[in-house]
PDB file of C-alpha atoms in Angstrom:
ATOM      1  CA  UNK A 104       0.000   0.000   0.000  1.00  0.00           C
ATOM      2  CA  UNK A 105       1.539   3.297  -1.063  1.00  0.00           C
ATOM      3  CA  UNK A 106       1.489   6.031   1.501  1.00  0.00           C
ATOM      4  CA  UNK A 107       1.876   9.720   0.620  1.00  0.00           C
ATOM      5  CA  UNK A 108       3.583  10.268   3.993  1.00  0.00           C
ATOM      6  CA  UNK A 109       6.577   8.275   2.799  1.00  0.00           C
ATOM      7  CA  UNK A 110       7.008  10.551  -0.178  1.00  0.00           C
ATOM      8  CA  UNK A 111       6.509  13.646   1.967  1.00  0.00           C
ATOM      9  CA  UNK A 112       9.199  12.430   4.381  1.00  0.00           C
ATOM     10  CA  UNK A 113      11.500  11.616   1.456  1.00  0.00           C
ATOM     11  CA  UNK A 114      10.973  15.051  -0.071  1.00  0.00           C
ATOM     12  CA  UNK A 115      11.577  16.802   3.276  1.00  0.00           C
ATOM     13  CA  UNK A 116      14.786  14.854   3.878  1.00  0.00           C
ATOM     14  CA  UNK A 117      16.080  15.631   0.414  1.00  0.00           C
ATOM     15  CA  UNK A 118      15.145  19.286   0.834  1.00  0.00           C
ATOM     16  CA  UNK A 119      16.932  19.445   4.207  1.00  0.00           C
ATOM     17  CA  UNK A 120      19.983  17.519   3.045  1.00  0.00           C
ATOM     18  CA  UNK A 121      20.295  19.187  -0.356  1.00  0.00           C
ATOM     19  CA  UNK A 122      22.435  22.086   0.958  1.00  0.00           C
ATOM     20  CA  UNK A 123      24.740  19.561   2.649  1.00  0.00           C
ATOM     21  CA  UNK A 124      25.129  17.680  -0.605  1.00  0.00           C
ATOM     22  CA  UNK A 125      25.894  20.890  -2.495  1.00  0.00           C
ATOM     23  CA  UNK A 126      28.303  22.188   0.186  1.00  0.00           C
ATOM     24  CA  UNK A 127      29.955  18.794   0.372  1.00  0.00           C
ATOM     25  CA  UNK A 128      30.740  18.867  -3.320  1.00  0.00           C
ATOM     26  CA  UNK A 129      32.205  22.380  -3.003  1.00  0.00           C
ATOM     27  CA  UNK A 130      34.362  21.303  -0.089  1.00  0.00           C
ATOM     28  CA  UNK A 131      35.706  18.408  -2.033  1.00  0.00           C
ATOM     29  CA  UNK A 132      33.936  15.710   0.019  1.00  0.00           C
ATOM     30  CA  UNK A 133      32.972  12.557  -1.707  1.00  0.00           C
ATOM     31  CA  UNK A 134      29.462  13.093  -3.152  1.00  0.00           C
ATOM     32  CA  UNK A 135      28.840   9.324  -3.282  1.00  0.00           C
ATOM     33  CA  UNK A 136      29.358   8.997   0.500  1.00  0.00           C
ATOM     34  CA  UNK A 137      26.931  11.868   1.105  1.00  0.00           C
ATOM     35  CA  UNK A 138      24.348  10.278  -1.194  1.00  0.00           C
ATOM     36  CA  UNK A 139      24.793   6.974   0.638  1.00  0.00           C
ATOM     37  CA  UNK A 140      24.330   8.693   4.016  1.00  0.00           C
ATOM     38  CA  UNK A 141      21.275  10.491   2.723  1.00  0.00           C
ATOM     39  CA  UNK A 142      19.966   7.198   1.306  1.00  0.00           C
ATOM     40  CA  UNK A 143      20.534   5.450   4.623  1.00  0.00           C
ATOM     41  CA  UNK A 144      18.773   8.213   6.552  1.00  0.00           C
ATOM     42  CA  UNK A 145      15.866   8.127   4.133  1.00  0.00           C
ATOM     43  CA  UNK A 146      15.674   4.336   4.446  1.00  0.00           C
ATOM     44  CA  UNK A 147      15.703   4.612   8.265  1.00  0.00           C
ATOM     45  CA  UNK A 148      12.915   7.178   8.208  1.00  0.00           C
ATOM     46  CA  UNK A 149      10.860   5.093   5.753  1.00  0.00           C
ATOM     47  CA  UNK A 150      11.417   2.031   7.948  1.00  0.00           C
ATOM     48  CA  UNK A 151      10.181   3.958  10.991  1.00  0.00           C
ATOM     49  CA  UNK A 152       7.163   5.201   9.025  1.00  0.00           C
ATOM     50  CA  UNK A 153       6.429   1.614   7.909  1.00  0.00           C
ATOM     51  CA  UNK A 154       6.614   0.384  11.514  1.00  0.00           C
ATOM     52  CA  UNK A 155       4.330   3.208  12.581  1.00  0.00           C
ATOM     53  CA  UNK A 156       1.896   2.366   9.763  1.00  0.00           C
ATOM     54  CA  UNK A 157       1.944  -1.300  10.772  1.00  0.00           C
ATOM     55  CA  UNK A 158       1.096  -0.335  14.327  1.00  0.00           C
ATOM     56  CA  UNK A 159      -1.667   1.960  13.094  1.00  0.00           C
ATOM     57  CA  UNK A 160      -3.002  -0.785  10.818  1.00  0.00           C
ATOM     58  CA  UNK A 161      -2.932  -3.253  13.712  1.00  0.00           C
ATOM     59  CA  UNK A 162      -4.728  -0.723  15.866  1.00  0.00           C
ATOM     60  CA  UNK A 163      -7.292  -0.113  13.090  1.00  0.00           C
ATOM     61  CA  UNK A 164      -7.793  -3.882  12.768  1.00  0.00           C
ATOM     62  CA  UNK A 165      -8.352  -4.172  16.516  1.00  0.00           C
ATOM     63  CA  UNK A 166     -10.820  -1.296  16.459  1.00  0.00           C
ATOM     64  CA  UNK A 167     -12.644  -2.906  13.540  1.00  0.00           C
ATOM     65  CA  UNK A 168     -12.829  -6.233  15.403  1.00  0.00           C
ATOM     66  CA  UNK A 169     -14.163  -4.432  18.484  1.00  0.00           C
ATOM     67  CA  UNK A 170     -16.713  -2.602  16.357  1.00  0.00           C
ATOM     68  CA  UNK A 171     -17.810  -5.909  14.784  1.00  0.00           C
ATOM     69  CA  UNK A 172     -18.076  -7.506  18.216  1.00  0.00           C
ATOM     70  CA  UNK A 173     -20.198  -4.580  19.444  1.00  0.00           C
ATOM     71  CA  UNK A 174     -22.458  -4.841  16.399  1.00  0.00           C
ATOM     72  CA  UNK A 175     -22.861  -8.585  16.978  1.00  0.00           C
ATOM     73  CA  UNK A 176     -23.551  -7.939  20.653  1.00  0.00           C
ATOM     74  CA  UNK A 177     -26.202  -5.362  19.739  1.00  0.00           C
ATOM     75  CA  UNK A 178     -27.846  -7.840  17.342  1.00  0.00           C
ATOM     76  CA  UNK A 179     -27.822 -10.583  19.972  1.00  0.00           C
ATOM     77  CA  UNK A 180     -29.124  -8.191  22.617  1.00  0.00           C
ATOM     78  CA  UNK A 181     -31.901  -7.100  20.256  1.00  0.00           C
ATOM     79  CA  UNK A 182     -32.860 -10.753  19.635  1.00  0.00           C
ATOM     80  CA  UNK A 183     -32.770 -11.442  23.366  1.00  0.00           C
ATOM     81  CA  UNK A 184     -34.904  -8.382  24.049  1.00  0.00           C
ATOM     82  CA  UNK A 185     -37.451  -9.451  21.411  1.00  0.00           C
ATOM     83  CA  UNK A 186     -37.548 -12.980  22.834  1.00  0.00           C
ATOM     84  CA  UNK A 187     -38.039 -11.619  26.342  1.00  0.00           C
ATOM     85  CA  UNK A 188     -40.825  -9.318  25.179  1.00  0.00           C
ATOM     86  CA  UNK A 189     -42.515 -12.190  23.305  1.00  0.00           C
ATOM     87  CA  UNK A 190     -42.232 -14.454  26.372  1.00  0.00           C
ATOM     88  CA  UNK A 191     -43.530 -11.692  28.625  1.00  0.00           C
ATOM     89  CA  UNK A 192     -46.418 -10.994  26.252  1.00  0.00           C
ATOM     90  CA  UNK A 193     -47.247 -14.708  26.170  1.00  0.00           C
ATOM     91  CA  UNK A 194     -47.212 -14.911  29.975  1.00  0.00           C
ATOM     92  CA  UNK A 195     -49.321 -11.763  30.262  1.00  0.00           C
ATOM     93  CA  UNK A 196     -51.847 -13.191  27.804  1.00  0.00           C
ATOM     94  CA  UNK A 197     -51.931 -16.437  29.785  1.00  0.00           C
ATOM     95  CA  UNK A 198     -52.354 -14.523  33.053  1.00  0.00           C
ATOM     96  CA  UNK A 199     -55.084 -12.381  31.506  1.00  0.00           C
ATOM     97  CA  UNK A 200     -56.964 -15.465  30.278  1.00  0.00           C
ATOM     98  CA  UNK A 201     -56.640 -17.135  33.702  1.00  0.00           C
ATOM     99  CA  UNK A 202     -57.735 -13.932  35.457  1.00  0.00           C
ATOM    100  CA  UNK A 203     -60.761 -13.546  33.161  1.00  0.00           C
ATOM    101  CA  UNK A 204     -61.674 -17.194  33.727  1.00  0.00           C
ATOM    102  CA  UNK A 205     -61.487 -16.773  37.507  1.00  0.00           C
ATOM    103  CA  UNK A 206     -63.449 -13.529  37.355  1.00  0.00           C
ATOM    104  CA  UNK A 207     -66.111 -15.254  35.277  1.00  0.00           C
ATOM    105  CA  UNK A 208     -66.196 -18.141  37.751  1.00  0.00           C
ATOM    106  CA  UNK A 209     -66.562 -15.704  40.670  1.00  0.00           C
ATOM    107  CA  UNK A 210     -69.356 -13.857  38.840  1.00  0.00           C
ATOM    108  CA  UNK A 211     -71.126 -17.156  38.196  1.00  0.00           C
ATOM    109  CA  UNK A 212     -70.760 -18.193  41.845  1.00  0.00           C
ATOM    110  CA  UNK A 213     -71.975 -14.812  43.111  1.00  0.00           C
ATOM    111  CA  UNK A 214     -74.932 -14.805  40.701  1.00  0.00           C
ATOM    112  CA  UNK A 215     -75.799 -18.372  41.716  1.00  0.00           C
ATOM    113  CA  UNK A 216     -75.512 -17.486  45.388  1.00  0.00           C
ATOM    114  CA  UNK A 217     -77.684 -14.394  44.934  1.00  0.00           C
ATOM    115  CA  UNK A 218     -80.225 -16.482  42.977  1.00  0.00           C
ATOM    116  CA  UNK A 219     -80.276 -19.113  45.736  1.00  0.00           C
ATOM    117  CA  UNK A 220     -80.743 -16.467  48.428  1.00  0.00           C
ATOM    118  CA  UNK A 221     -83.553 -14.775  46.479  1.00  0.00           C
ATOM    119  CA  UNK A 222     -85.403 -18.015  45.915  1.00  0.00           C
ATOM    120  CA  UNK A 223     -84.902 -18.920  49.572  1.00  0.00           C
ATOM    121  CA  UNK A 224     -86.304 -15.566  50.613  1.00  0.00           C
ATOM    122  CA  UNK A 225     -89.254 -15.965  48.286  1.00  0.00           C
ATOM    123  CA  UNK A 226     -90.092 -19.388  49.707  1.00  0.00           C
ATOM    124  CA  UNK A 227     -89.927 -18.185  53.284  1.00  0.00           C
ATOM    125  CA  UNK A 228     -93.058 -16.662  54.550  1.00  0.00           C
ATOM    126  CA  UNK A 229     -92.508 -13.160  55.685  1.00  0.00           C
ATOM    127  CA  UNK A 230     -93.121 -12.105  59.259  1.00  0.00           C
ATOM    128  CA  UNK A 231     -95.812  -9.680  58.165  1.00  0.00           C
ATOM    129  CA  UNK A 232     -97.518 -12.341  56.141  1.00  0.00           C
ATOM    130  CA  UNK A 233     -97.837 -14.642  59.189  1.00  0.00           C
ATOM    131  CA  UNK A 234     -99.231 -11.908  61.443  1.00  0.00           C
ATOM    132  CA  UNK A 235    -102.106 -11.126  59.148  1.00  0.00           C
ATOM    133  CA  UNK A 236    -103.235 -14.717  58.749  1.00  0.00           C
ATOM    134  CA  UNK A 237    -103.593 -15.436  62.408  1.00  0.00           C
TER     135      UNK A 237
END
């Protein structure tokens, strides 16, 4: 993968070292040795940039894995939440049906009891009724 930072670093090093190369030639120093030194420095800097990029790429990979894990966790949590809501709804429906059945049973028992009491009261002669017949 080509990185523009490498070329920027290379350009900056050449720009910085260019006066040294020019002065070195004027002073009679060996231009080849200067070029080799410059080449070595550039190679060292590029190597450091590559190591830094590798670390950044590793870090990016780790962040991506974490992001994927979080997305998977959110999906699983959403499924779990839906399952819980469905189970809760089912239990509430069951409880509602049982409650309505009991309420209906109580109403039937109360109505039956009231009916029994009314018919019992109707069959009993009233106190006033007995007084008038005697």
